[in-house]
Short mmCIF file of C-alpha atoms and ligand atoms in Angstrom, two decimals:
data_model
loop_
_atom_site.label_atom_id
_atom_site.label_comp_id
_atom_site.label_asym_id
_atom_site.label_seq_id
_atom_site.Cartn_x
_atom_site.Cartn_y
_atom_site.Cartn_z
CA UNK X 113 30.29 2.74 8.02
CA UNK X 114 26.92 1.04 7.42
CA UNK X 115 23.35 1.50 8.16
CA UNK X 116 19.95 -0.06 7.67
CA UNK X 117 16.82 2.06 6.79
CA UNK X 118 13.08 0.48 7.12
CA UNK X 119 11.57 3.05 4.10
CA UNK X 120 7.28 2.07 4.96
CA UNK X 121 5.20 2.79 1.98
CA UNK X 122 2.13 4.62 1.93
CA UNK X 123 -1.19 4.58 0.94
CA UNK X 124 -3.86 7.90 -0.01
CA UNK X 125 -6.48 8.46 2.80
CA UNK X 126 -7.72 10.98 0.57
CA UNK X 127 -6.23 12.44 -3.29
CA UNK X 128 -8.20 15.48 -4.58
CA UNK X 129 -6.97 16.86 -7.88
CA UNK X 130 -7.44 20.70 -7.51
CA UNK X 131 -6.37 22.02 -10.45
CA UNK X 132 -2.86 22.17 -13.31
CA UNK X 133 0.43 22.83 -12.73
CA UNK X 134 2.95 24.29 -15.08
CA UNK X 135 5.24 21.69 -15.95
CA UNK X 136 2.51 18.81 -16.63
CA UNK X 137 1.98 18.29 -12.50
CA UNK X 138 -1.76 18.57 -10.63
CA UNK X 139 -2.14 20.60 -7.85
CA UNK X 140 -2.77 17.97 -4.87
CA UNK X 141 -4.93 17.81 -1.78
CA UNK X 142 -2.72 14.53 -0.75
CA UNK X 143 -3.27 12.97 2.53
CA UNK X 144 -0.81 10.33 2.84
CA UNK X 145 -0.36 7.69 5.91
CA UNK X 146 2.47 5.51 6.29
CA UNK X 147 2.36 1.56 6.95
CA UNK X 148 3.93 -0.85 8.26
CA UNK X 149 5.29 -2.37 4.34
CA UNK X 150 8.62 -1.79 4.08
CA UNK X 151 11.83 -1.67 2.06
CA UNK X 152 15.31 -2.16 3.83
CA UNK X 153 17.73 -0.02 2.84
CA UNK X 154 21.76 -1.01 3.59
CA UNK X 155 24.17 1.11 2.75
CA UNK X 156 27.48 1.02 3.02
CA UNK X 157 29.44 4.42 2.98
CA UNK X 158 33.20 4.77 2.25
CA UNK X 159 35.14 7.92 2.43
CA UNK X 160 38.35 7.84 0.67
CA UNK X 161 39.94 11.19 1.55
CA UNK X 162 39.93 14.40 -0.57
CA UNK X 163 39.35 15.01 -3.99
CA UNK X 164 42.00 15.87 -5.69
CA UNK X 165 42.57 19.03 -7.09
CA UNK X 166 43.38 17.09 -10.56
CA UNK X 167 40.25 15.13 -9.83
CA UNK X 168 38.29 18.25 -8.56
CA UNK X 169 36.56 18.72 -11.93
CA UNK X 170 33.92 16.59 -12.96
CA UNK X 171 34.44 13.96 -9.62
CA UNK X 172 31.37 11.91 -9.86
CA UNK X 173 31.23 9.05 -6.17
CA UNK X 174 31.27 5.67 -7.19
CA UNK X 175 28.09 3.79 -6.71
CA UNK X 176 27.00 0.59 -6.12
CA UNK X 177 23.53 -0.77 -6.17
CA UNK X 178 21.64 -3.81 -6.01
CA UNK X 179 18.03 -2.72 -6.57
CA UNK X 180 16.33 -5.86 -4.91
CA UNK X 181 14.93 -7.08 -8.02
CA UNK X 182 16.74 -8.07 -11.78
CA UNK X 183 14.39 -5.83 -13.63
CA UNK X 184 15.03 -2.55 -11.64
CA UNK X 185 17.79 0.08 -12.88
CA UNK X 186 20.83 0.15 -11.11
CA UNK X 187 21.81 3.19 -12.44
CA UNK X 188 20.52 6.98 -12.11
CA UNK X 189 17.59 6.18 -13.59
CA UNK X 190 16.83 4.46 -9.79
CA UNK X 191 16.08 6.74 -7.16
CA UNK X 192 18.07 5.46 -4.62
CA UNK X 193 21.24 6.21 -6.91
CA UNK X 194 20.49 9.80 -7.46
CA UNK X 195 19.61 10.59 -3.91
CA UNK X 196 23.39 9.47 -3.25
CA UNK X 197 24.54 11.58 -5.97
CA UNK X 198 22.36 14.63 -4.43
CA UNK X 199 23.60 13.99 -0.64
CA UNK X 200 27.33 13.93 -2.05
CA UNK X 201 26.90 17.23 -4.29
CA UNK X 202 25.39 19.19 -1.14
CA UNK X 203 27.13 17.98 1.49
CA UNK X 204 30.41 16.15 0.89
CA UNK X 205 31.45 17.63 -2.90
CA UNK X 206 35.11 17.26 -2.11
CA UNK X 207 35.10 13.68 -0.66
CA UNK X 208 36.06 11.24 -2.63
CA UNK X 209 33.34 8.69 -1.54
CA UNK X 210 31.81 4.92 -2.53
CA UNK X 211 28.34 3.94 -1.53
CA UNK X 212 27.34 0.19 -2.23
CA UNK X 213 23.61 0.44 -1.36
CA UNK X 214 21.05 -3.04 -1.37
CA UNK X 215 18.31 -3.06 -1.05
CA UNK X 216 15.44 -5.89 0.06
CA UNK X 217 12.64 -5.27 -1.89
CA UNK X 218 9.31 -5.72 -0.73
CA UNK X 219 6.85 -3.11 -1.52
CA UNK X 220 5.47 -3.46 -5.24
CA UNK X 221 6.87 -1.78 -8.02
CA UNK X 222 4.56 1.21 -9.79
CA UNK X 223 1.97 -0.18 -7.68
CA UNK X 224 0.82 3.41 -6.01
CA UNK X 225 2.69 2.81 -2.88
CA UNK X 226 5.86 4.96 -2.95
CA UNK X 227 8.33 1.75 -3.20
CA UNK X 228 10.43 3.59 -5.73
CA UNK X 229 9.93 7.04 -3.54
CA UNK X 230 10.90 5.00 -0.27
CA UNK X 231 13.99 3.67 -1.54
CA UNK X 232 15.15 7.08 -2.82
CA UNK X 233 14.22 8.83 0.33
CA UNK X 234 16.04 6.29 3.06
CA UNK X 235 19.34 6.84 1.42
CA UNK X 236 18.92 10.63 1.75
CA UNK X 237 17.94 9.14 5.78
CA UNK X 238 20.45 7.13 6.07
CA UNK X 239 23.57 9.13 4.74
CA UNK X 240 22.16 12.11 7.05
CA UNK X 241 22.37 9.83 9.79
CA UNK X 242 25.57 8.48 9.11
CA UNK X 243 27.38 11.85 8.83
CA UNK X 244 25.49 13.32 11.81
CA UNK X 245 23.05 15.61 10.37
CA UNK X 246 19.87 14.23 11.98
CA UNK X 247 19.64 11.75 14.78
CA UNK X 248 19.45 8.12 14.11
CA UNK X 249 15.42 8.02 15.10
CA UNK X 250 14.37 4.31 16.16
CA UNK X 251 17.86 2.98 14.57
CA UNK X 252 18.33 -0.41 15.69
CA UNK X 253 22.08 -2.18 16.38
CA UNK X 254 22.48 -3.32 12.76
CA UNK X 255 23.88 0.73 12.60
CA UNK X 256 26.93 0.20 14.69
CA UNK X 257 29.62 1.11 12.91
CA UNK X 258 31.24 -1.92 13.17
CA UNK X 259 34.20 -1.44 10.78
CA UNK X 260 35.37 1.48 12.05
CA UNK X 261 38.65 1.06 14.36
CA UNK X 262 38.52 2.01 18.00
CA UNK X 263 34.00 1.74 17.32
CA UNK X 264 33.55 -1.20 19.60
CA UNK X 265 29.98 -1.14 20.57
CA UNK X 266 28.93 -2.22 24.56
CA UNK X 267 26.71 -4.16 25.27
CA UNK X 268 24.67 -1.11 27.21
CA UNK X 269 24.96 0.71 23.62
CA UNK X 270 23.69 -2.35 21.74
CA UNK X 271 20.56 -2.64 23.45
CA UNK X 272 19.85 1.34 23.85
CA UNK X 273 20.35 1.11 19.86
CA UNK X 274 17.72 -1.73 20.06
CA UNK X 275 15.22 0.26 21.89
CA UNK X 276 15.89 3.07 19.27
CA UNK X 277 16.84 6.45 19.49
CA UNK X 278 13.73 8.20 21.47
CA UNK X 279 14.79 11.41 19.79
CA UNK X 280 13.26 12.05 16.05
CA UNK X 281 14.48 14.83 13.83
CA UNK X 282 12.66 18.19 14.25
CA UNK X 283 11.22 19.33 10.69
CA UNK X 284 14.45 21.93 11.06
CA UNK X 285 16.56 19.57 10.95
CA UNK X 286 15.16 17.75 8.47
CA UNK X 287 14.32 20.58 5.97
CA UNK X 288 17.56 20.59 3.57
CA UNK X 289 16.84 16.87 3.22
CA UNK X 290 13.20 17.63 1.95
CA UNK X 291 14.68 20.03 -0.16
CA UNK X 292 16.54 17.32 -1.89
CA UNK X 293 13.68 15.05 -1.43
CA UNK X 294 11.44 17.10 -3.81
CA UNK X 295 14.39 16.87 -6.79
CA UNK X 296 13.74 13.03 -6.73
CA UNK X 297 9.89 13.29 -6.91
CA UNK X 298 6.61 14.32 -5.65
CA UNK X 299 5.89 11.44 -3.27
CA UNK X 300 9.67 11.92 -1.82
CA UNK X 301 9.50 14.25 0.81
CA UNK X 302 6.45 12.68 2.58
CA UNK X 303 8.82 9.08 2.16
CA UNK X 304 11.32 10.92 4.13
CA UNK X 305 9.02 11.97 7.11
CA UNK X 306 7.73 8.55 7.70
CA UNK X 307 11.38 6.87 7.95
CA UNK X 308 11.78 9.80 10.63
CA UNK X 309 8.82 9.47 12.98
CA UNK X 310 5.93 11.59 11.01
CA UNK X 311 3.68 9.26 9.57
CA UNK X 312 1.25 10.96 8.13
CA UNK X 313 0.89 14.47 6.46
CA UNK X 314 -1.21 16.42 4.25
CA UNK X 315 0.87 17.34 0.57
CA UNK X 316 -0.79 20.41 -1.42
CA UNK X 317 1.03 21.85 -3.95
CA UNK X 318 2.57 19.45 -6.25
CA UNK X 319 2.04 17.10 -3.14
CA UNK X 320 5.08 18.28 -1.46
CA UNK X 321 4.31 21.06 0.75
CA UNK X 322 3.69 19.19 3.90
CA UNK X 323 2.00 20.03 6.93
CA UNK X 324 1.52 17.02 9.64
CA UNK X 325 -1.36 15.42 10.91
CA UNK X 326 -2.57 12.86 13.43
CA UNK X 327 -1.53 9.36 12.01
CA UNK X 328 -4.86 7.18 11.82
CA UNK X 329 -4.70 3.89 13.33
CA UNK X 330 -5.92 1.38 11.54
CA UNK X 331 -5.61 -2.71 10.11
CA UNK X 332 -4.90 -2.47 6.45
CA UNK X 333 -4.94 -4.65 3.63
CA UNK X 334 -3.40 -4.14 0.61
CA UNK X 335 -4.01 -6.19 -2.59
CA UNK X 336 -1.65 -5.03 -5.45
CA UNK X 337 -2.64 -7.00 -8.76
CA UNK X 338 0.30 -8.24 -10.89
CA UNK X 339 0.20 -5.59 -13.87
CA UNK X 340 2.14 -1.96 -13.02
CA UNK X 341 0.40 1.15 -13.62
CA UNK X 342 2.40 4.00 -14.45
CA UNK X 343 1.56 7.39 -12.59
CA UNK X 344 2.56 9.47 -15.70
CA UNK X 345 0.09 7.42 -17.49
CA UNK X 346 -2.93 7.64 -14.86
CA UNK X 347 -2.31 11.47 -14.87
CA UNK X 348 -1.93 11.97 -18.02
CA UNK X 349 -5.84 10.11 -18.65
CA UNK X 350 -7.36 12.43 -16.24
CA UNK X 351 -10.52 14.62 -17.93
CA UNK X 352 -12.38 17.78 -16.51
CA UNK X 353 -15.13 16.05 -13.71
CA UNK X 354 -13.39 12.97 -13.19
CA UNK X 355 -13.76 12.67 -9.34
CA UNK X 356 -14.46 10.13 -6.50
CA UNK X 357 -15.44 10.28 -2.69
CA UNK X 358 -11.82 9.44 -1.40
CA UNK X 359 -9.34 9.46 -4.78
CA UNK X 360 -9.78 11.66 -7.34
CA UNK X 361 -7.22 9.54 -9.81
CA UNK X 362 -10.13 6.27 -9.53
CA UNK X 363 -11.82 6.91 -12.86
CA UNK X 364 -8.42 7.65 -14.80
CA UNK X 365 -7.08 4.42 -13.37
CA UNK X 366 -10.02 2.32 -14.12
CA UNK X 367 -10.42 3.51 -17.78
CA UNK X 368 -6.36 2.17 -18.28
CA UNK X 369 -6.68 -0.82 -16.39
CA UNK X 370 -10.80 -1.96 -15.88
CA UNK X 371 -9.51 -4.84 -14.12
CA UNK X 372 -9.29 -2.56 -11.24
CA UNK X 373 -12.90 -2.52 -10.81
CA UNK X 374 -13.34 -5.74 -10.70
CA UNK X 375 -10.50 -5.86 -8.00
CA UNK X 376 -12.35 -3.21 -5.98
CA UNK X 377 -15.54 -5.12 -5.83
CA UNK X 378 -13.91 -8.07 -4.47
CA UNK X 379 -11.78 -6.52 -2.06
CA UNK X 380 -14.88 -4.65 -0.51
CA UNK X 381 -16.56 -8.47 0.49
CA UNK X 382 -13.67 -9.47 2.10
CA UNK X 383 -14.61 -9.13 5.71
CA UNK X 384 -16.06 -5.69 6.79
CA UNK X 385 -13.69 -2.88 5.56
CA UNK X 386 -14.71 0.78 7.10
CA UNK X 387 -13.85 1.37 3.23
CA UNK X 388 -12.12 0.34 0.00
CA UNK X 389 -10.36 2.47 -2.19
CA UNK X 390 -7.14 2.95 -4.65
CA UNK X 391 -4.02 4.10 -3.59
CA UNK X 392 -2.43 6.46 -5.25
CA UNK X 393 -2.70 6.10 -8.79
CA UNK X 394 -3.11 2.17 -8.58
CA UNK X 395 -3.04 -0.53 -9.53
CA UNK X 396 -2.56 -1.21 -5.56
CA UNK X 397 -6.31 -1.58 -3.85
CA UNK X 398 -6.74 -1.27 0.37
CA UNK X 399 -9.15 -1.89 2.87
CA UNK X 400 -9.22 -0.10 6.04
CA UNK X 401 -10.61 -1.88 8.98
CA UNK X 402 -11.07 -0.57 12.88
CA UNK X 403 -7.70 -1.32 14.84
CA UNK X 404 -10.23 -3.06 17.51
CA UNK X 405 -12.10 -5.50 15.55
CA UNK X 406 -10.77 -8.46 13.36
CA UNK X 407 -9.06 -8.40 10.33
CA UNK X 408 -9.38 -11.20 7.91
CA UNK X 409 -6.74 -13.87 8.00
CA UNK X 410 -4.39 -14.53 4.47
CA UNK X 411 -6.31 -17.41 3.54
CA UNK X 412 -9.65 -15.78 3.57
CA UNK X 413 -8.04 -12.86 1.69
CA UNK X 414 -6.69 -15.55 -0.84
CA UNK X 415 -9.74 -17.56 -0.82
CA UNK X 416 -12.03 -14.27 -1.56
CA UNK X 417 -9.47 -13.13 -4.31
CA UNK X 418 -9.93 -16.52 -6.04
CA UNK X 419 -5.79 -17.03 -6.14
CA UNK X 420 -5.76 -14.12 -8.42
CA UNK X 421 -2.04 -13.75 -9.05
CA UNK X 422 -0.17 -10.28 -7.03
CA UNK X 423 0.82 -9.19 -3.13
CA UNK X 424 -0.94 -9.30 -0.92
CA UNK X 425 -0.15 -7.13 2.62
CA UNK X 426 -2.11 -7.44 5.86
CA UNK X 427 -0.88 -5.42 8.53
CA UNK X 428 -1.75 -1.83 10.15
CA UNK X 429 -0.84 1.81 9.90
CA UNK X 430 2.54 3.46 11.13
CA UNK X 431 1.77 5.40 14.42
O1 C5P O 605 7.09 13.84 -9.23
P1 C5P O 605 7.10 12.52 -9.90
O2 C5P O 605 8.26 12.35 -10.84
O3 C5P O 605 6.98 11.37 -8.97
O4 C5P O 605 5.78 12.46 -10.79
C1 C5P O 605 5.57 11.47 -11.76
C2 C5P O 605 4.50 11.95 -12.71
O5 C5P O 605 3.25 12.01 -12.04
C3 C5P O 605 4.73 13.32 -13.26
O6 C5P O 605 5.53 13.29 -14.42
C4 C5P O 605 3.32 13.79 -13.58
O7 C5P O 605 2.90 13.23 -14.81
C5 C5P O 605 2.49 13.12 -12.49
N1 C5P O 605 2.21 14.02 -11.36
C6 C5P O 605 1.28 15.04 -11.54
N2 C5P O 605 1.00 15.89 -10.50
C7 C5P O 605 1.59 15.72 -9.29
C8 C5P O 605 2.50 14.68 -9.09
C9 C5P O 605 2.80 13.84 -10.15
O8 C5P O 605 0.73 15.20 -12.63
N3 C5P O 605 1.28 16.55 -8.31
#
């Protein structure tokens, strides 16, 4: 059985850092909005029968994973491998089961955008579609299962599939999967709503308690320079008053990277954002513009970041 997850990434409308948390976390104020920057996510699930009561003990799946670039793990140190360690351990722990998961790679890496996050959170998606634990919400026809015998697909299937599923999850049904979502990391669980048809939420707590709000619509660019900032790192460089309008984790970033104000100041004369600010905890910058006025085209983003070396995304918020 196979299946094909689009996992969006997100950017911070607003990041307040309230206060500590045991264990080295922050206590968030974290409102997060999906876009339309995406991963895809294959996998491709085998079930091989029962474990074995000689195998019972210890029985660890097989997996297989092609992390979408050479310099990603493709081990348990990769998110997407541990959430298909998690699903199999809470749902299927006497299955003896293979999952070769790809994945296409397209949001930065440690760029303040969830990639990593994304990726972990559509195989937890995925596998709970695939064994029937949440419906397959906008699923298009790459999820027939087409090497199943006897799972011939019509053609009035195939282009229901297309349309995609009209029904999304309720946050019931999708709880136990958060759950497991918060075990991979904080920006998880929100990762997890957005592949399911929430889009944007509010994460207090360690950024994980979400409650959901009304997705803002909006034409985004995203400018992600070509050095990785690590969130451990940005966190760890936050002092007592450090604070901006919409992200609190600005001044840490900018002291570790001052390149990022420089990047800021350029992005903000590129046509006439509503704002400019960091996402996350960088290096990634974004402009939000109004959904009904213009948006400036890739060459005038290109032109006004003097070829500066990075990504560049131009596109608009999930609704
Ligand atoms: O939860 P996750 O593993 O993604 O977090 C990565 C790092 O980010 C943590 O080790 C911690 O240093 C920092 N962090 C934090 N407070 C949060 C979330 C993350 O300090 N609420």
């Amino acid at each position: 059985m196979d299946i094909k997850i689009n996992a969006y990434a997100k950017i911070n409308l607003k990041l307040k850092v309230l206060g500590d948390l045991p264990g080295g976390y922050h206590e968030l104020y974290n409102h997060m909005q999906a876009v339309g920057l995406c991963d895809r996510v294959y996998i491709d699930y085998h079930d091989m029968g029962a474990v074995s009561a000689k195998e019972a003990e210890g029985y660890r799946p097989r997996v297989i994973l092609h992390p979408g670039k050479p310099y990603l793990p493709r081990d348990e140190r990769n998110l997407a491998w541990k959430a298909a360690e998690l699903m199999h351990r809470r749902f299927h722990p006497d299955r003896r089961e293979k999952f070769f998961i790809s994945v296409e790679k397209n949001i930065p890496v440690a760029a303040g955008l969830a990639g990593g996050s994304a990726d972990g959170a559509a195989v937890l998606t995925g596998l709970a579609r695939l064994w029937g634990l949440i419906p397959g919400y906008g699923e298009g026809p790459e999820t027939a299962n087409a090497d199943q015998p006897g799972a011939e697909v019509s053609a009035a299937d195939r282009s229901e599939a297309a349309a995609g599923s009209p029904e999304r999850p309720s946050l019931q049904q999708l709880e136990p999967l958060i759950e497991l979502a918060k075990e991979l990391g904080s920006d998880v669980p929100f990762s997890l709503l957005a592949q399911n048809g929430y889009p944007a939420a509010v994460g207090t707590g360690r950024g994980t308690e979400l409650e959901l709000v009304t997705s803002e619509s909006y034409k985004v660019l995203i400018y992600t320079p070509n050095f990785p900032l690590s969130t451990k790192a940005v966190y760890g460089e936050l002092k007592d008053g450090d604070a901006s309008e919409f992200n609190d984790l600005e001044p840490p970033a900018k002291r570790l990277s001052p390149e990022i104000e420089a990047v800021m100041e350029l992005m903000k004369g590129i046509g006439t954002p509503l704002r400019t600010q960091l996402s996350g905890s960088g290096p990634s910058v974004f402009n939000l513009y109004s959904n009904k006025g213009p948006c400036p085209s890739l060459k005038e983003v290109k032109a006004a970041l003097a070829n500066r070396e990075g990504n560049i995304y131009l596109g608009e918020t999930l609704e």
